Tab-separated table of C-alpha atoms in Angstrom:
chain	number	residue	atom	x	y	z
A	93	UNK	CA	-0.209	0.205	0.046
A	94	UNK	CA	1.422	3.354	-0.827
A	95	UNK	CA	1.730	6.233	1.681
A	96	UNK	CA	-0.611	9.019	1.973
A	97	UNK	CA	-0.060	12.411	2.428
A	98	UNK	CA	-1.438	14.254	5.501
A	99	UNK	CA	-0.890	18.032	6.328
A	100	UNK	CA	0.237	18.532	9.674
A	101	UNK	CA	-0.054	19.192	12.442
A	102	UNK	CA	-0.699	16.251	13.847
A	103	UNK	CA	-2.124	15.088	17.164
A	104	UNK	CA	-1.748	11.542	18.369
A	105	UNK	CA	-4.447	9.493	20.316
A	106	UNK	CA	-6.938	11.861	18.939
A	107	UNK	CA	-9.468	11.796	15.910
A	108	UNK	CA	-7.931	13.737	13.044
A	109	UNK	CA	-10.665	15.072	10.406
A	110	UNK	CA	-9.808	13.960	7.151
A	111	UNK	CA	-8.578	16.555	4.501
A	112	UNK	CA	-11.047	15.922	1.331
A	113	UNK	CA	-8.489	14.994	-0.844
A	114	UNK	CA	-7.129	12.533	1.336
A	115	UNK	CA	-10.921	11.411	1.750
A	116	UNK	CA	-11.115	10.696	-1.987
A	117	UNK	CA	-8.150	8.437	-2.616
A	118	UNK	CA	-8.923	6.258	0.409
A	119	UNK	CA	-12.586	5.887	-1.480
A	120	UNK	CA	-10.903	5.753	-4.569
A	121	UNK	CA	-8.524	3.007	-3.534
A	122	UNK	CA	-11.344	1.117	-1.171
A	123	UNK	CA	-9.867	1.922	2.254
A	124	UNK	CA	-12.809	0.654	4.468
A	125	UNK	CA	-13.471	1.586	8.449
A	126	UNK	CA	-11.178	0.032	10.702
A	127	UNK	CA	-8.177	-0.227	8.047
A	128	UNK	CA	-4.622	1.287	9.087
A	129	UNK	CA	-2.912	3.141	6.627
A	130	UNK	CA	0.812	4.409	6.611
A	131	UNK	CA	0.484	8.770	6.424
A	132	UNK	CA	3.836	11.382	5.832
A	133	UNK	CA	3.313	15.168	6.669
A	134	UNK	CA	5.973	16.578	3.627
A	135	UNK	CA	8.384	17.248	6.737
A	136	UNK	CA	10.252	14.125	7.149
A	137	UNK	CA	7.911	12.276	9.793
A	138	UNK	CA	5.502	9.243	8.921
A	139	UNK	CA	3.150	7.504	10.950
A	140	UNK	CA	0.652	4.851	11.074
A	141	UNK	CA	-3.370	5.818	11.079
A	142	UNK	CA	-5.957	3.836	11.778
A	143	UNK	CA	-9.500	5.114	9.754
A	144	UNK	CA	-12.054	5.608	12.513
A	145	UNK	CA	-14.992	6.964	10.280
A	146	UNK	CA	-15.683	7.227	6.774
A	147	UNK	CA	-18.960	9.134	5.778
A	148	UNK	CA	-19.554	10.554	1.929
A	149	UNK	CA	-18.520	14.021	2.844
A	150	UNK	CA	-16.117	13.787	6.299
A	151	UNK	CA	-14.182	11.123	8.132
A	152	UNK	CA	-11.637	10.714	10.342
A	153	UNK	CA	-8.524	8.539	11.547
A	154	UNK	CA	-6.067	7.898	14.470
A	155	UNK	CA	-2.625	8.515	14.670
A	156	UNK	CA	0.435	6.592	16.573
A	157	UNK	CA	3.492	5.669	15.985
A	158	UNK	CA	4.987	8.872	14.595
A	159	UNK	CA	8.594	8.504	14.284
A	160	UNK	CA	10.979	10.983	12.112
A	161	UNK	CA	12.197	8.984	9.005
A	162	UNK	CA	14.462	10.804	6.121
A	163	UNK	CA	16.290	7.579	5.375
A	164	UNK	CA	14.965	8.247	1.487
A	165	UNK	CA	16.278	11.842	1.236
A	166	UNK	CA	19.908	12.376	-0.801
A	167	UNK	CA	22.762	14.198	1.614
A	168	UNK	CA	22.930	16.875	-0.525
A	169	UNK	CA	20.268	19.595	-2.083
A	170	UNK	CA	19.391	19.440	-5.815
A	171	UNK	CA	18.126	22.635	-6.901
A	172	UNK	CA	16.378	21.863	-10.370
A	173	UNK	CA	15.949	25.021	-12.245
A	174	UNK	CA	14.117	24.214	-15.399
A	175	UNK	CA	13.418	26.191	-18.757
A	176	UNK	CA	10.070	26.309	-19.280
A	177	UNK	CA	8.356	23.393	-21.540
A	178	UNK	CA	5.283	23.157	-23.223
A	179	UNK	CA	2.558	20.511	-23.394
A	180	UNK	CA	2.683	18.268	-20.659
A	181	UNK	CA	6.502	18.096	-20.467
A	182	UNK	CA	6.963	20.044	-17.352
A	183	UNK	CA	4.451	17.770	-15.448
A	184	UNK	CA	6.744	14.913	-16.298
A	185	UNK	CA	10.084	16.199	-16.013
A	186	UNK	CA	8.431	17.664	-12.216
A	187	UNK	CA	7.022	13.968	-11.417
A	188	UNK	CA	10.271	12.502	-12.288
A	189	UNK	CA	12.468	15.117	-10.465
A	190	UNK	CA	10.762	14.582	-7.572
A	191	UNK	CA	11.176	10.489	-8.274
A	192	UNK	CA	14.382	10.614	-8.611
A	193	UNK	CA	15.586	13.033	-5.912
A	194	UNK	CA	15.277	16.781	-6.095
A	195	UNK	CA	14.841	18.901	-3.548
A	196	UNK	CA	13.709	21.657	-5.140
A	197	UNK	CA	12.262	22.781	-8.672
A	198	UNK	CA	12.210	26.190	-9.973
A	199	UNK	CA	10.422	26.811	-12.961
A	200	UNK	CA	11.994	29.282	-15.361
A	201	UNK	CA	10.401	31.146	-18.002
A	202	UNK	CA	13.700	31.626	-20.822
A	203	UNK	CA	13.676	33.645	-24.113
A	204	UNK	CA	12.916	30.461	-26.282
A	205	UNK	CA	10.311	28.234	-23.638
A	206	UNK	CA	7.297	27.691	-25.809
A	207	UNK	CA	4.828	29.026	-23.380
A	208	UNK	CA	5.057	32.360	-21.465
A	209	UNK	CA	3.123	32.174	-17.968
A	210	UNK	CA	5.505	35.114	-16.247
A	211	UNK	CA	3.686	38.110	-17.208
A	212	UNK	CA	0.830	39.811	-15.214
A	213	UNK	CA	-1.594	39.028	-18.005
A	214	UNK	CA	-1.120	35.071	-16.986
A	215	UNK	CA	-0.808	35.407	-13.693
A	216	UNK	CA	-4.331	33.608	-12.652
A	217	UNK	CA	-2.955	30.751	-15.210
A	218	UNK	CA	0.501	30.558	-13.696
A	219	UNK	CA	-1.154	29.928	-10.649
A	220	UNK	CA	-3.230	27.193	-11.918
A	221	UNK	CA	-0.206	25.595	-13.127
A	222	UNK	CA	1.693	26.429	-10.075
A	223	UNK	CA	-1.044	24.281	-8.134
A	224	UNK	CA	-1.079	21.705	-10.511
A	225	UNK	CA	2.699	21.054	-10.068
A	226	UNK	CA	2.635	20.658	-6.526
A	227	UNK	CA	-0.024	18.283	-6.937
A	228	UNK	CA	1.966	16.151	-8.803
A	229	UNK	CA	5.042	16.577	-6.390
A	230	UNK	CA	2.871	15.448	-3.633
A	231	UNK	CA	1.722	12.085	-5.743
A	232	UNK	CA	4.698	11.583	-6.878
A	233	UNK	CA	6.320	11.584	-2.916
A	234	UNK	CA	3.081	8.787	-2.511
A	235	UNK	CA	4.112	7.196	-4.941
A	236	UNK	CA	8.182	6.730	-4.524
A	237	UNK	CA	8.391	6.841	-0.485
A	238	UNK	CA	9.972	10.033	0.069
A	239	UNK	CA	9.189	11.636	3.328
A	240	UNK	CA	9.726	15.692	2.625
A	241	UNK	CA	8.041	17.187	-0.312
A	242	UNK	CA	10.190	19.177	-2.662
A	243	UNK	CA	9.117	22.545	-3.128
A	244	UNK	CA	7.715	24.097	-6.346
A	245	UNK	CA	8.572	27.759	-6.717
A	246	UNK	CA	6.378	29.875	-8.310
A	247	UNK	CA	7.051	30.707	-12.093
A	248	UNK	CA	10.285	33.285	-12.602
A	249	UNK	CA	12.106	34.681	-15.286
A	250	UNK	CA	15.542	33.769	-16.101
A	251	UNK	CA	16.901	37.227	-14.968
A	252	UNK	CA	14.650	37.247	-11.503
A	253	UNK	CA	15.926	33.681	-10.767
A	254	UNK	CA	19.935	33.911	-11.125
A	255	UNK	CA	18.970	37.318	-9.061
A	256	UNK	CA	18.011	35.297	-6.619
A	257	UNK	CA	21.308	32.815	-7.340
A	258	UNK	CA	22.636	34.574	-3.569
A	259	UNK	CA	19.395	33.274	-1.412
A	260	UNK	CA	20.241	31.787	1.797
A	261	UNK	CA	19.395	27.682	0.284
A	262	UNK	CA	21.620	28.217	-3.007
A	263	UNK	CA	24.596	30.005	-1.307
A	264	UNK	CA	27.397	27.989	-1.380
A	265	UNK	CA	25.791	25.374	-3.857
A	266	UNK	CA	27.705	24.302	-6.653
A	267	UNK	CA	26.444	26.094	-9.799
A	268	UNK	CA	25.847	24.496	-13.620
A	269	UNK	CA	24.211	25.290	-16.467
A	270	UNK	CA	24.231	23.201	-19.309
A	271	UNK	CA	24.672	24.090	-22.730
A	272	UNK	CA	25.829	22.052	-25.986
A	273	UNK	CA	29.053	22.372	-27.401
A	274	UNK	CA	32.642	22.137	-26.098
A	275	UNK	CA	32.304	22.308	-22.598
A	276	UNK	CA	33.310	19.381	-19.842
A	277	UNK	CA	31.196	16.793	-18.838
A	278	UNK	CA	29.375	16.968	-15.795
A	279	UNK	CA	30.713	13.750	-14.568
A	280	UNK	CA	34.314	15.161	-14.915
A	281	UNK	CA	33.046	18.164	-13.162
A	282	UNK	CA	31.893	16.707	-10.016
A	283	UNK	CA	34.084	13.542	-9.505
A	284	UNK	CA	36.637	15.214	-8.064
A	285	UNK	CA	34.510	17.329	-6.007
A	286	UNK	CA	32.514	16.297	-2.491
A	287	UNK	CA	28.931	15.897	-2.795
A	288	UNK	CA	27.539	18.845	-1.706
A	289	UNK	CA	24.497	21.148	-2.479
A	290	UNK	CA	23.794	21.511	-6.526
A	291	UNK	CA	21.992	23.614	-8.935
A	292	UNK	CA	21.310	22.250	-12.492
A	293	UNK	CA	20.104	25.119	-14.709
A	294	UNK	CA	18.545	23.606	-17.809
A	295	UNK	CA	17.187	25.050	-21.022
A	296	UNK	CA	13.753	24.479	-22.666
A	297	UNK	CA	13.515	23.476	-26.063
A	298	UNK	CA	15.900	25.054	-28.183
A	299	UNK	CA	18.317	26.156	-25.215
A	300	UNK	CA	19.122	28.994	-23.666
A	301	UNK	CA	20.540	31.621	-25.579
A	302	UNK	CA	23.917	33.269	-25.783
A	303	UNK	CA	22.998	36.155	-24.060
A	304	UNK	CA	21.007	33.979	-21.040
A	305	UNK	CA	24.733	31.527	-20.669
A	306	UNK	CA	26.317	34.712	-20.502
A	307	UNK	CA	24.207	36.124	-17.509
A	308	UNK	CA	24.443	32.563	-15.889
A	309	UNK	CA	28.223	32.556	-15.438
A	310	UNK	CA	28.178	36.087	-14.138
A	311	UNK	CA	26.020	34.920	-11.704
A	312	UNK	CA	28.658	31.422	-10.966
A	313	UNK	CA	27.729	29.496	-13.164
A	314	UNK	CA	29.822	26.734	-14.848
A	315	UNK	CA	28.991	25.721	-18.284
A	316	UNK	CA	29.058	21.871	-18.428
A	317	UNK	CA	27.545	18.960	-20.766
A	318	UNK	CA	25.810	15.538	-20.861
A	319	UNK	CA	27.845	14.061	-23.643
A	320	UNK	CA	27.805	14.316	-27.656
A	321	UNK	CA	24.263	13.595	-28.217
A	322	UNK	CA	21.792	16.750	-27.550
A	323	UNK	CA	19.099	15.722	-25.088
A	324	UNK	CA	15.366	16.586	-25.152
A	325	UNK	CA	14.454	19.327	-22.446
A	326	UNK	CA	12.242	16.811	-20.247
A	327	UNK	CA	15.437	14.368	-20.396
A	328	UNK	CA	18.251	16.201	-19.460
A	329	UNK	CA	17.519	17.263	-15.629
A	330	UNK	CA	16.632	13.680	-15.068
A	331	UNK	CA	19.858	12.196	-16.168
A	332	UNK	CA	22.027	15.315	-14.989
A	333	UNK	CA	19.942	14.176	-11.470
A	334	UNK	CA	20.868	10.272	-12.099
A	335	UNK	CA	24.284	11.292	-13.218
A	336	UNK	CA	24.884	13.143	-9.511
A	337	UNK	CA	23.465	9.924	-7.702
A	338	UNK	CA	25.502	7.604	-9.084
A	339	UNK	CA	28.754	10.037	-8.531
A	340	UNK	CA	28.106	10.848	-5.097
A	341	UNK	CA	25.532	9.035	-3.204
A	342	UNK	CA	27.588	5.774	-3.208
């Protein structure tokens, strides 16, 4: 049985109301009153919960055996700054980034992004997309049994994102921008380095413009490649995360 997300705060040994979304999930999976399900709070806590009541529009459960469990989290933080891609590619990227261990995902509006969602006129659409991506993140954590929900940031322009590269969570992180052409490979770049927090900046369809690459390098990013073949935008970030784990998380 997969684990289920129950937002904190939790109280043990007391009836806890079921959020509507969780109530729906339990009904779809035909979970009955009296059954015990695994839950997580998205902040590293897991527990067992007994479904004590399930009605059409409401339900309750009782939480017990709460423990801290972050063993599925890598010992370093991976931020995937992903150039905004069209269609359902971003959905796929976010789902697989969660499964492979990204701790933070930043959708970045680039010059060559197929869709444009950073303008004021698109604010409502961008917010709906953000909520959709965060729901994908939650579902992916339930499936792959991660106990800490990765953060999906609001959509921002390339310039805005680079200006925030000095934020507290990014200070001291290794910064890598992935480019085609004659650049050192990711594997050769990170093999001699100790495991550390890292930011992976991936371009949209068509890649980054020379101006964007120049801005990133000025912001402390190193240009690296993923080999001789040109990968699709939805493949590159997942390949990069997997390479990092293969080298650093032995």
